Amino acid sequence: QVQLVESGGGSVQAGGSLRLSCVASTYIPCMAWFRQVPGKGREGVAISSSDGTTAVRDSVEGRFTISKDNTKNTLYLNMTALKSEDTAMYFCAAGPHTIARGCGWAVPAVQTSSIPPGFRFWGLGTQVTVSS
């Protein structure tokens, strides 16, 4: 029903920068970036709310910035000062688009190891590799 297409992944050296993009097939109020490494669970990295507010995980605060261009239905993740521990597959996720609600339900995604079930739509992921 909803399609998400990520791009922008690649290989960089520690301290470098990358900008990830996620193009959605329709406007969705609440979207997020997750990441996952082999053998580990998927963790939320950043949340973008419908009112423009954002929330990020402590481990990337000050380095990663999430933003949206609603005219293009595109979500971005600007990553700077990359570290080797940032190496992961990064996924774009979207919440419901058929109901109007805030994104408070999604915030725990960047505060805990839980994945709110409201994130039902996912992209295929884009690999980010940071060498040290």
CSV table of C-alpha atoms in Angstrom, one decimal:
chain,number,residue,atom,x,y,z
A,1,GLN,CA,0.0,0.0,0.0
A,2,VAL,CA,2.8,2.4,0.9
A,3,GLN,CA,6.2,2.1,-0.8
A,4,LEU,CA,9.4,3.5,0.7
A,5,VAL,CA,12.7,3.7,-1.3
A,6,GLU,CA,15.9,4.5,0.4
A,7,SER,CA,19.2,5.8,-1.1
A,8,GLY,CA,22.4,7.5,-0.2
A,9,GLY,CA,24.2,4.7,1.7
A,10,GLY,CA,27.8,4.0,1.1
A,11,SER,CA,31.3,3.6,2.6
A,12,VAL,CA,33.0,6.4,4.3
A,13,GLN,CA,35.9,6.9,6.8
A,14,ALA,CA,35.3,7.8,10.4
A,15,GLY,CA,34.5,11.5,10.8
A,16,GLY,CA,32.9,11.6,7.4
A,17,SER,CA,29.3,12.4,6.4
A,18,LEU,CA,26.5,10.9,4.4
A,19,ARG,CA,22.9,11.9,3.6
A,20,LEU,CA,20.3,9.3,3.4
A,21,SER,CA,17.0,9.8,1.5
A,22,CYS,CA,13.7,8.0,1.7
A,23,VAL,CA,11.1,8.7,-1.0
A,24,ALA,CA,7.5,7.7,0.1
A,25,SER,CA,4.7,7.0,-2.3
A,26,THR,CA,2.4,9.3,-0.3
A,27,TYR,CA,2.6,11.8,2.6
A,28,ILE,CA,2.9,10.1,6.0
A,29,PRO,CA,2.8,12.2,9.2
A,30,CYS,CA,5.1,10.1,11.2
A,31,MET,CA,8.3,8.6,9.8
A,32,ALA,CA,11.6,7.4,11.2
A,33,TRP,CA,15.0,5.9,10.5
A,34,PHE,CA,16.1,2.6,12.1
A,35,ARG,CA,19.3,0.7,11.8
A,36,GLN,CA,20.4,-2.9,12.3
A,37,VAL,CA,23.6,-4.8,12.4
A,38,PRO,CA,24.0,-8.6,11.9
A,39,GLY,CA,23.0,-10.5,15.1
A,40,LYS,CA,21.4,-7.5,16.7
A,41,GLY,CA,17.9,-6.1,16.9
A,42,ARG,CA,16.7,-3.2,14.9
A,43,GLU,CA,16.9,0.1,16.8
A,44,GLY,CA,15.3,3.5,16.1
A,45,VAL,CA,17.7,6.3,15.2
A,46,ALA,CA,15.5,9.3,14.6
A,47,ILE,CA,11.8,10.3,14.5
A,48,SER,CA,10.2,13.0,12.4
A,49,SER,CA,6.7,14.2,13.5
A,50,SER,CA,4.0,15.8,11.5
A,51,ASP,CA,4.5,19.2,13.2
A,52,GLY,CA,8.1,19.3,12.3
A,53,THR,CA,9.5,18.3,15.7
A,54,THR,CA,12.1,15.5,15.9
A,55,ALA,CA,13.6,13.1,18.4
A,56,VAL,CA,16.9,11.2,18.1
A,57,ARG,CA,18.6,8.5,19.9
A,58,ASP,CA,21.2,9.7,22.5
A,59,SER,CA,24.0,7.9,20.7
A,60,VAL,CA,23.6,10.1,17.6
A,61,GLU,CA,22.5,13.3,19.2
A,62,GLY,CA,24.4,16.2,17.8
A,63,ARG,CA,25.6,14.2,14.9
A,64,PHE,CA,22.5,13.1,13.0
A,65,THR,CA,19.7,15.3,11.8
A,66,ILE,CA,16.4,14.1,10.5
A,67,SER,CA,14.3,16.3,8.2
A,68,LYS,CA,11.5,16.1,5.6
A,69,ASP,CA,10.5,17.8,2.4
A,70,ASN,CA,6.8,17.3,2.4
A,71,THR,CA,6.5,18.7,-1.2
A,72,LYS,CA,8.5,15.7,-2.3
A,73,ASN,CA,7.3,13.1,0.3
A,74,THR,CA,10.9,12.7,1.1
A,75,LEU,CA,12.6,11.9,4.4
A,76,TYR,CA,16.3,12.7,5.0
A,77,LEU,CA,18.9,11.6,7.5
A,78,ASN,CA,22.0,13.9,7.5
A,79,MET,CA,24.8,12.0,9.2
A,80,THR,CA,28.0,13.8,10.3
A,81,ALA,CA,31.0,12.8,12.4
A,82,LEU,CA,30.4,9.2,11.6
A,83,LYS,CA,31.9,6.5,13.8
A,84,SER,CA,32.6,2.9,13.2
A,85,GLU,CA,29.7,1.9,15.5
A,86,ASP,CA,27.4,3.7,13.1
A,87,THR,CA,28.0,0.9,10.6
A,88,ALA,CA,24.6,-0.7,9.9
A,89,MET,CA,21.8,-1.3,7.5
A,90,TYR,CA,19.6,1.8,7.7
A,91,PHE,CA,15.9,1.4,7.1
A,92,CYS,CA,13.2,4.0,6.5
A,93,ALA,CA,9.9,3.3,8.3
A,94,ALA,CA,6.5,4.9,8.2
A,95,GLY,CA,3.5,4.9,10.5
A,96,PRO,CA,-0.2,5.0,9.5
A,97,HIS,CA,-1.4,7.4,6.9
A,98,THR,CA,-5.1,6.6,7.1
A,99,ILE,CA,-5.7,8.2,10.5
A,100,ALA,CA,-4.7,11.6,11.9
A,101,ARG,CA,-2.7,11.2,15.1
A,102,GLY,CA,0.4,12.6,16.7
A,103,CYS,CA,3.8,10.8,16.8
A,104,GLY,CA,4.0,10.4,20.6
A,105,TRP,CA,3.5,6.6,20.1
A,106,ALA,CA,6.6,6.5,18.0
A,107,VAL,CA,9.1,8.2,20.4
A,108,PRO,CA,9.9,5.1,22.4
A,109,ALA,CA,11.6,3.8,19.2
A,110,VAL,CA,14.6,6.1,19.9
A,111,GLN,CA,14.5,5.6,23.7
A,112,THR,CA,14.3,1.9,24.0
A,113,SER,CA,15.0,-1.3,22.1
A,114,SER,CA,11.3,-1.8,21.2
A,115,ILE,CA,9.9,-1.2,17.8
A,116,PRO,CA,6.5,0.4,18.0
A,117,PRO,CA,4.1,-1.8,15.9
A,118,GLY,CA,2.7,1.4,14.3
A,119,PHE,CA,5.7,1.3,12.0
A,120,ARG,CA,4.2,-1.1,9.6
A,121,PHE,CA,5.8,0.1,6.3
A,122,TRP,CA,9.4,-0.4,5.7
A,123,GLY,CA,12.0,0.2,2.9
A,124,LEU,CA,14.5,-2.4,1.9
A,125,GLY,CA,17.4,-0.6,3.6
A,126,THR,CA,20.6,1.0,2.5
A,127,GLN,CA,24.0,0.0,3.8
A,128,VAL,CA,26.2,2.4,5.7
A,129,THR,CA,29.8,1.3,6.3
A,130,VAL,CA,32.2,3.5,8.4
A,131,SER,CA,35.8,2.5,8.4
A,132,SER,CA,38.3,3.5,11.1
